[in-house]
Amino acid sequence: MTSTIFITGATDGIGRRTAESLAATGADLIIHGRTQAKLEPVIAALEAIPGHGRVQSLAAELSDLQAVRELATALEDTLGDRPLDVLLNNAGVFMTEAARSPQGHELTWAINHLTPALLCQLLLPSLRRSPTARCINVSSMVHKQGELRWDDFNFDGGFNDRAAYAQSKLAMVLFTIELARRLGDSGPIAVSLHPGVISTKLLVDGFKMQGRDSLDDGAATSIYLALLPAAELRPHAGGYFKRKQIDSVHPIAHDAQVCARLYERTCALLGVEPLSPR
Ligand SMILES: NC(=O)c1ccc[n+]([C@@H]2O[C@H](COP(=O)([O-])OP(=O)(O)OC[C@H]3O[C@@H](n4cnc5c(N)ncnc54)[C@H](OP(=O)(O)O)[C@@H]3O)[C@@H](O)[C@H]2O)c1
């Protein structure tokens, strides 16, 4: 049966390459971009790939949690009664300056952590309609340098771009672990990953460095996790992958209480009902 895959940030970089490779498998794609104007050329490129499946698109500004809620609703409408097999939370930013979302969150925190977490929570009903569903969160190896500022997630005490990025990616890894724990042994599987170090605008303009991996390398682990049979992925639920393999995580990720606290705090910030602990 054809998979239906939703990819955020599919108009550039790793997300676009991931969409191109998945299109060639014949999967049905719903691609997200910031605007319809950015999506149009990507849709045309995907529809030119031999063997492509259905290509649909949704535009949304991901720094605005209200727009993210509307995106989730629009995605459900687009799906109709089809299940969502893969939620690929790929979009991300490296903010070089402090800025706030409409809800008052620092933008790195909002876009890299709160938004993918909200999509995971809101799209659970669509994911639960698929027997092989998975929620794949693109984090970064930089999460290992992260520190959670429990009293100042927004860096009110002074913005540091690298610390903000690392915190957001660490939060994503912890949220994924706890989400997977609470989802249990059946239903959607949550995992996170590091894609590699690739010369995209995030790396070049944000980190001010060049990558050592290709775009295909960057897309490879997301594609692997999207296509792996559920029975093979299930034992690794909550896992963090690099180069298609389980990799080590920040030591605090081994503390179940910290993961649960981060998950609960995130749900409280989002105003969503947390799944019950197991
Ligand atoms: N590149 C690396 O070396 C590297 C390493 C580790 C992890 N990652 C992670 O990999 C993921 C993909 O990054 P990339 O390197 O491919 O970056 P990229 O080329 O800058 O692409 C990011 C994508 O996310 C979209 N996006 C960003 N902010 C958005 C917003 N507020 N609203 C809507 N869409 C938004 C971008 O849209 P626009 O084109 O409109 O901006 C673009 O489609 C990110 O989560 C990143 O943190 C990358």
Coordinates of C-alpha atoms and ligand atoms in Angstrom, one line a residue:
M1 CA 0.0 0.0 0.0
T2 CA 1.2 3.5 -0.8
S3 CA 2.5 5.5 2.2
T4 CA 1.4 9.0 2.8
I5 CA 4.2 11.2 4.1
F6 CA 4.0 14.8 5.4
I7 CA 7.3 16.7 5.4
T8 CA 7.8 20.1 6.9
G9 CA 10.4 22.5 5.4
A10 CA 10.4 20.6 2.1
T11 CA 11.2 23.7 0.0
D12 CA 14.9 23.8 0.6
G13 CA 18.0 21.9 1.9
I14 CA 17.6 18.5 3.4
G15 CA 13.9 18.5 3.4
R16 CA 13.6 19.2 -0.3
R17 CA 16.2 16.4 -1.1
T18 CA 14.3 14.1 1.2
A19 CA 11.0 14.8 -0.6
E20 CA 12.7 14.3 -4.0
S21 CA 14.0 10.8 -3.0
L22 CA 10.7 9.8 -1.4
A23 CA 8.8 10.9 -4.5
A24 CA 10.9 8.4 -6.5
T25 CA 9.6 5.6 -4.3
G26 CA 6.0 6.4 -5.4
A27 CA 5.0 7.5 -1.9
D28 CA 2.2 10.1 -1.7
L29 CA 3.7 13.3 -0.4
I30 CA 2.2 16.3 1.4
I31 CA 4.9 18.9 1.4
H32 CA 5.0 21.9 3.6
G33 CA 6.6 25.2 2.8
R34 CA 6.5 28.7 4.2
T35 CA 4.5 30.1 1.3
Q36 CA 2.6 28.7 -1.7
A37 CA 5.1 30.7 -3.9
K38 CA 8.0 28.7 -2.5
L39 CA 6.1 25.4 -2.8
E40 CA 5.1 25.8 -6.5
P41 CA 8.6 25.1 -8.1
V42 CA 9.1 22.1 -5.7
I43 CA 5.7 20.6 -6.6
A44 CA 6.7 20.9 -10.3
A45 CA 10.1 19.3 -9.7
L46 CA 8.5 16.4 -7.7
E47 CA 5.9 15.8 -10.4
A48 CA 8.7 15.5 -13.0
I49 CA 10.3 12.6 -11.1
P50 CA 9.6 9.3 -12.7
G51 CA 7.3 7.0 -10.6
H52 CA 6.2 9.8 -8.3
G53 CA 2.9 9.4 -6.4
R54 CA 0.4 12.1 -5.4
V55 CA 2.0 15.4 -4.5
Q56 CA 0.0 17.9 -2.4
S57 CA 1.2 20.9 -0.5
L58 CA 0.4 23.1 2.5
A59 CA 1.8 26.5 3.3
A60 CA 2.3 27.8 6.9
E61 CA 4.6 30.0 8.9
L62 CA 5.9 27.7 11.6
S63 CA 6.9 30.3 14.1
D64 CA 3.2 31.0 14.8
L65 CA 1.6 28.3 16.9
Q66 CA -1.9 29.4 15.8
A67 CA -0.7 28.9 12.1
V68 CA 0.6 25.5 13.1
R69 CA -2.8 24.5 14.6
E70 CA -4.4 25.6 11.3
L71 CA -1.8 23.6 9.4
A72 CA -2.7 20.5 11.3
T73 CA -6.4 21.1 10.6
A74 CA -5.6 21.7 6.9
L75 CA -3.5 18.5 6.8
E76 CA -6.4 16.5 8.3
D77 CA -8.7 18.0 5.6
T78 CA -6.1 17.1 2.9
L79 CA -5.9 13.5 4.2
G80 CA -9.6 13.0 4.3
D81 CA -10.0 9.4 5.6
R82 CA -6.5 8.4 4.5
P83 CA -4.1 7.6 7.4
L84 CA -0.9 9.6 7.9
D85 CA 1.9 7.1 7.7
V86 CA 4.8 9.4 8.3
L87 CA 5.1 12.8 10.0
L88 CA 8.6 14.1 9.2
N89 CA 9.3 17.2 11.3
N90 CA 12.3 18.5 9.3
A91 CA 11.9 22.3 9.2
G92 CA 14.3 24.1 11.5
V93 CA 16.2 27.4 11.9
F94 CA 19.4 28.8 13.3
M95 CA 18.5 32.2 14.6
T96 CA 21.5 34.6 14.8
E97 CA 19.5 37.2 16.6
A98 CA 16.9 37.1 19.3
A99 CA 13.3 37.4 18.0
R100 CA 9.9 36.5 19.4
S101 CA 7.0 34.5 17.9
P102 CA 3.4 35.9 18.0
Q103 CA 2.9 33.9 21.2
G104 CA 6.0 35.4 22.8
H105 CA 8.4 32.4 22.5
E106 CA 12.0 32.9 21.3
L107 CA 12.0 31.8 17.6
T108 CA 14.5 29.0 17.8
W109 CA 12.6 27.4 20.7
A110 CA 9.3 28.0 18.9
I111 CA 10.3 26.7 15.4
N112 CA 12.7 23.9 16.4
H113 CA 10.9 22.5 19.4
L114 CA 7.4 23.8 20.1
T115 CA 6.1 23.5 16.6
P116 CA 7.3 19.9 15.9
A117 CA 6.0 18.9 19.3
L118 CA 2.6 20.5 18.6
L119 CA 2.4 18.7 15.2
C120 CA 3.3 15.3 16.9
Q121 CA 0.5 15.8 19.4
L122 CA -2.2 17.2 17.1
L123 CA -1.6 14.7 14.4
L124 CA -1.8 11.6 16.6
P125 CA -5.4 10.8 15.5
S126 CA -4.3 10.8 11.8
L127 CA -1.2 8.8 12.6
R128 CA -3.2 6.3 14.7
R129 CA -5.2 5.4 11.5
S130 CA -2.0 3.9 10.1
P131 CA -0.8 0.5 11.4
T132 CA 2.8 1.5 10.6
A133 CA 2.8 5.2 11.6
R134 CA 5.9 7.0 12.7
C135 CA 6.8 10.5 13.8
I136 CA 10.3 11.4 12.8
N137 CA 11.9 14.4 14.3
V138 CA 15.1 15.9 12.7
S139 CA 17.3 17.0 15.6
S140 CA 21.0 17.5 15.5
M141 CA 24.2 16.1 17.1
V142 CA 24.5 19.6 18.5
H143 CA 21.8 18.6 21.0
K144 CA 24.7 16.9 23.0
Q145 CA 26.0 20.4 23.8
G146 CA 22.6 21.6 24.9
E147 CA 21.4 22.7 28.3
L148 CA 17.8 23.1 29.3
R149 CA 17.1 26.5 30.8
W150 CA 14.1 25.5 32.8
D151 CA 13.5 29.0 34.0
D152 CA 14.5 30.8 30.8
F153 CA 13.7 28.7 27.7
N154 CA 13.4 32.1 25.8
F155 CA 16.8 33.4 26.8
D156 CA 15.4 36.5 28.5
G157 CA 18.7 36.7 30.4
G158 CA 20.7 37.3 27.2
F159 CA 20.5 35.5 23.8
N160 CA 23.1 33.1 22.7
D161 CA 22.4 31.7 19.2
R162 CA 24.3 28.4 19.6
A163 CA 23.0 27.7 23.0
A164 CA 19.4 28.4 21.8
Y165 CA 19.9 26.0 18.9
A166 CA 21.4 23.3 21.1
Q167 CA 18.7 23.7 23.7
S168 CA 15.9 23.3 21.1
K169 CA 17.4 20.2 19.6
L170 CA 18.0 18.7 23.0
A171 CA 14.4 19.4 23.9
M172 CA 13.3 17.6 20.7
V173 CA 15.3 14.5 21.6
L174 CA 13.9 14.4 25.1
F175 CA 10.3 15.0 23.9
T176 CA 10.7 12.2 21.4
I177 CA 11.9 9.7 24.0
E178 CA 9.0 10.5 26.3
L179 CA 6.4 10.6 23.6
A180 CA 7.6 7.2 22.5
R181 CA 7.4 5.9 26.0
R182 CA 3.8 7.2 26.4
L183 CA 2.7 5.9 23.1
G184 CA 3.7 2.4 24.3
D185 CA 4.1 -0.8 22.3
S186 CA 1.4 -0.2 19.7
G187 CA 0.4 2.7 17.5
P188 CA 2.7 5.4 16.2
I189 CA 6.5 5.2 16.7
A190 CA 8.5 8.3 17.6
V191 CA 12.2 8.7 16.7
S192 CA 14.7 11.5 16.2
L193 CA 17.9 11.9 14.2
H194 CA 20.9 13.8 13.2
P195 CA 21.0 14.3 9.4
G196 CA 24.8 15.0 9.0
V197 CA 26.6 18.3 8.4
I198 CA 25.4 19.8 5.1
S199 CA 26.0 23.1 3.4
T200 CA 22.4 24.4 3.5
K201 CA 21.4 27.9 4.3
L202 CA 20.9 26.9 7.9
L203 CA 24.5 25.9 8.2
V204 CA 26.1 28.5 6.0
D205 CA 24.1 31.5 7.0
G206 CA 23.4 30.4 10.6
F207 CA 26.4 28.4 11.8
K208 CA 28.7 30.3 9.3
M209 CA 30.4 27.1 8.3
Q210 CA 30.5 24.6 5.4
G211 CA 29.3 21.0 5.6
R212 CA 31.2 17.8 4.9
D213 CA 28.3 15.7 3.9
S214 CA 26.2 15.8 0.7
L215 CA 22.5 16.6 0.5
D216 CA 21.9 12.9 -0.2
D217 CA 23.7 12.0 3.0
G218 CA 21.6 14.5 4.8
A219 CA 18.4 13.0 3.5
A220 CA 19.4 9.4 4.0
T221 CA 18.6 8.8 7.6
S222 CA 15.2 10.5 7.3
I223 CA 14.4 8.3 4.3
Y224 CA 15.6 5.2 6.0
L225 CA 13.4 5.8 9.0
A226 CA 10.4 6.7 6.9
L227 CA 10.6 3.5 4.9
L228 CA 11.9 1.0 7.5
P229 CA 9.2 -1.7 8.2
A230 CA 7.4 -0.9 11.5
A231 CA 8.4 -4.2 13.0
E232 CA 12.1 -3.3 12.6
L233 CA 11.6 0.3 13.8
R234 CA 9.5 -0.6 16.8
P235 CA 12.4 -1.9 19.0
H236 CA 14.1 1.5 18.6
A237 CA 11.0 3.6 19.5
G238 CA 12.3 6.8 21.1
G239 CA 15.7 6.3 19.6
Y240 CA 18.1 8.9 18.2
F241 CA 19.7 7.9 14.9
K242 CA 22.8 9.1 13.0
R243 CA 23.8 7.5 9.6
K244 CA 20.9 5.1 9.8
Q245 CA 22.0 3.7 13.1
I246 CA 21.2 4.3 16.8
D247 CA 23.6 6.8 18.2
S248 CA 24.4 8.0 21.7
V249 CA 22.4 10.9 23.2
H250 CA 23.1 13.6 25.7
P251 CA 23.5 12.0 29.2
I252 CA 20.3 13.7 30.6
A253 CA 18.3 11.9 28.0
H254 CA 18.8 8.7 30.1
D255 CA 17.0 10.3 33.0
A256 CA 13.3 9.3 32.6
Q257 CA 12.2 12.0 35.0
V258 CA 13.9 14.8 33.0
C259 CA 12.3 13.5 29.8
A260 CA 8.9 13.4 31.5
R261 CA 9.3 16.9 32.9
L262 CA 10.3 18.3 29.5
Y263 CA 7.4 16.5 27.8
E264 CA 4.9 17.8 30.4
R265 CA 6.3 21.4 30.3
T266 CA 6.1 21.4 26.5
C267 CA 2.5 20.3 26.5
A268 CA 1.7 22.9 29.1
L269 CA 3.3 25.6 26.9
L270 CA 1.4 24.3 23.9
G271 CA -1.9 24.1 25.8
V272 CA -2.4 20.4 24.7
E273 CA -3.3 17.4 26.9
P274 CA -0.2 15.3 27.6
L275 CA -0.5 11.6 27.0
S276 CA -0.7 9.6 30.2
P277 CA 2.5 8.3 31.7
R278 CA 3.0 4.5 31.4
Ligands
LIG1 N1 22.4 21.4 7.6 C1 22.9 20.8 8.6 O1 24.1 20.5 8.6 C2 22.1 20.3 9.7 C3 22.7 19.6 10.8 C4 21.9 19.1 11.8 C5 20.6 19.3 11.8 N2 20.0 19.9 10.8 C6 18.5 20.1 10.8 O2 18.0 19.7 9.6 C7 16.7 20.3 9.3 C8 16.7 20.9 7.9 O3 17.7 21.9 7.9 P1 18.4 22.4 6.5 O4 19.9 22.4 6.9 O5 17.9 21.6 5.4 O6 18.0 23.9 6.5 P2 17.4 24.8 5.3 O7 18.1 24.5 4.0 O8 17.5 26.2 5.8 O9 15.9 24.4 5.2 C9 15.0 24.6 6.3 C10 13.6 24.4 5.8 O10 12.7 24.7 6.9 C11 11.8 25.8 6.4 N3 11.5 26.7 7.5 C12 12.4 27.3 8.4 N4 11.8 28.1 9.2 C13 10.5 28.1 8.9 C14 9.3 28.8 9.3 N5 9.4 29.7 10.4 N6 8.2 28.6 8.7 C15 8.1 27.8 7.7 N7 9.1 27.1 7.2 C16 10.3 27.3 7.8 C17 12.6 26.5 5.4 O11 11.8 27.3 4.6 P3 12.4 28.6 3.9 O12 13.2 28.1 2.7 O13 11.2 29.4 3.5 O14 13.3 29.3 4.9 C18 13.2 25.3 4.6 O15 12.3 24.7 3.8 C19 16.6 21.3 10.4 O16 15.7 20.9 11.4 C20 18.0 21.5 11.0 O17 18.0 21.9 12.3 C21 20.7 20.4 9.7

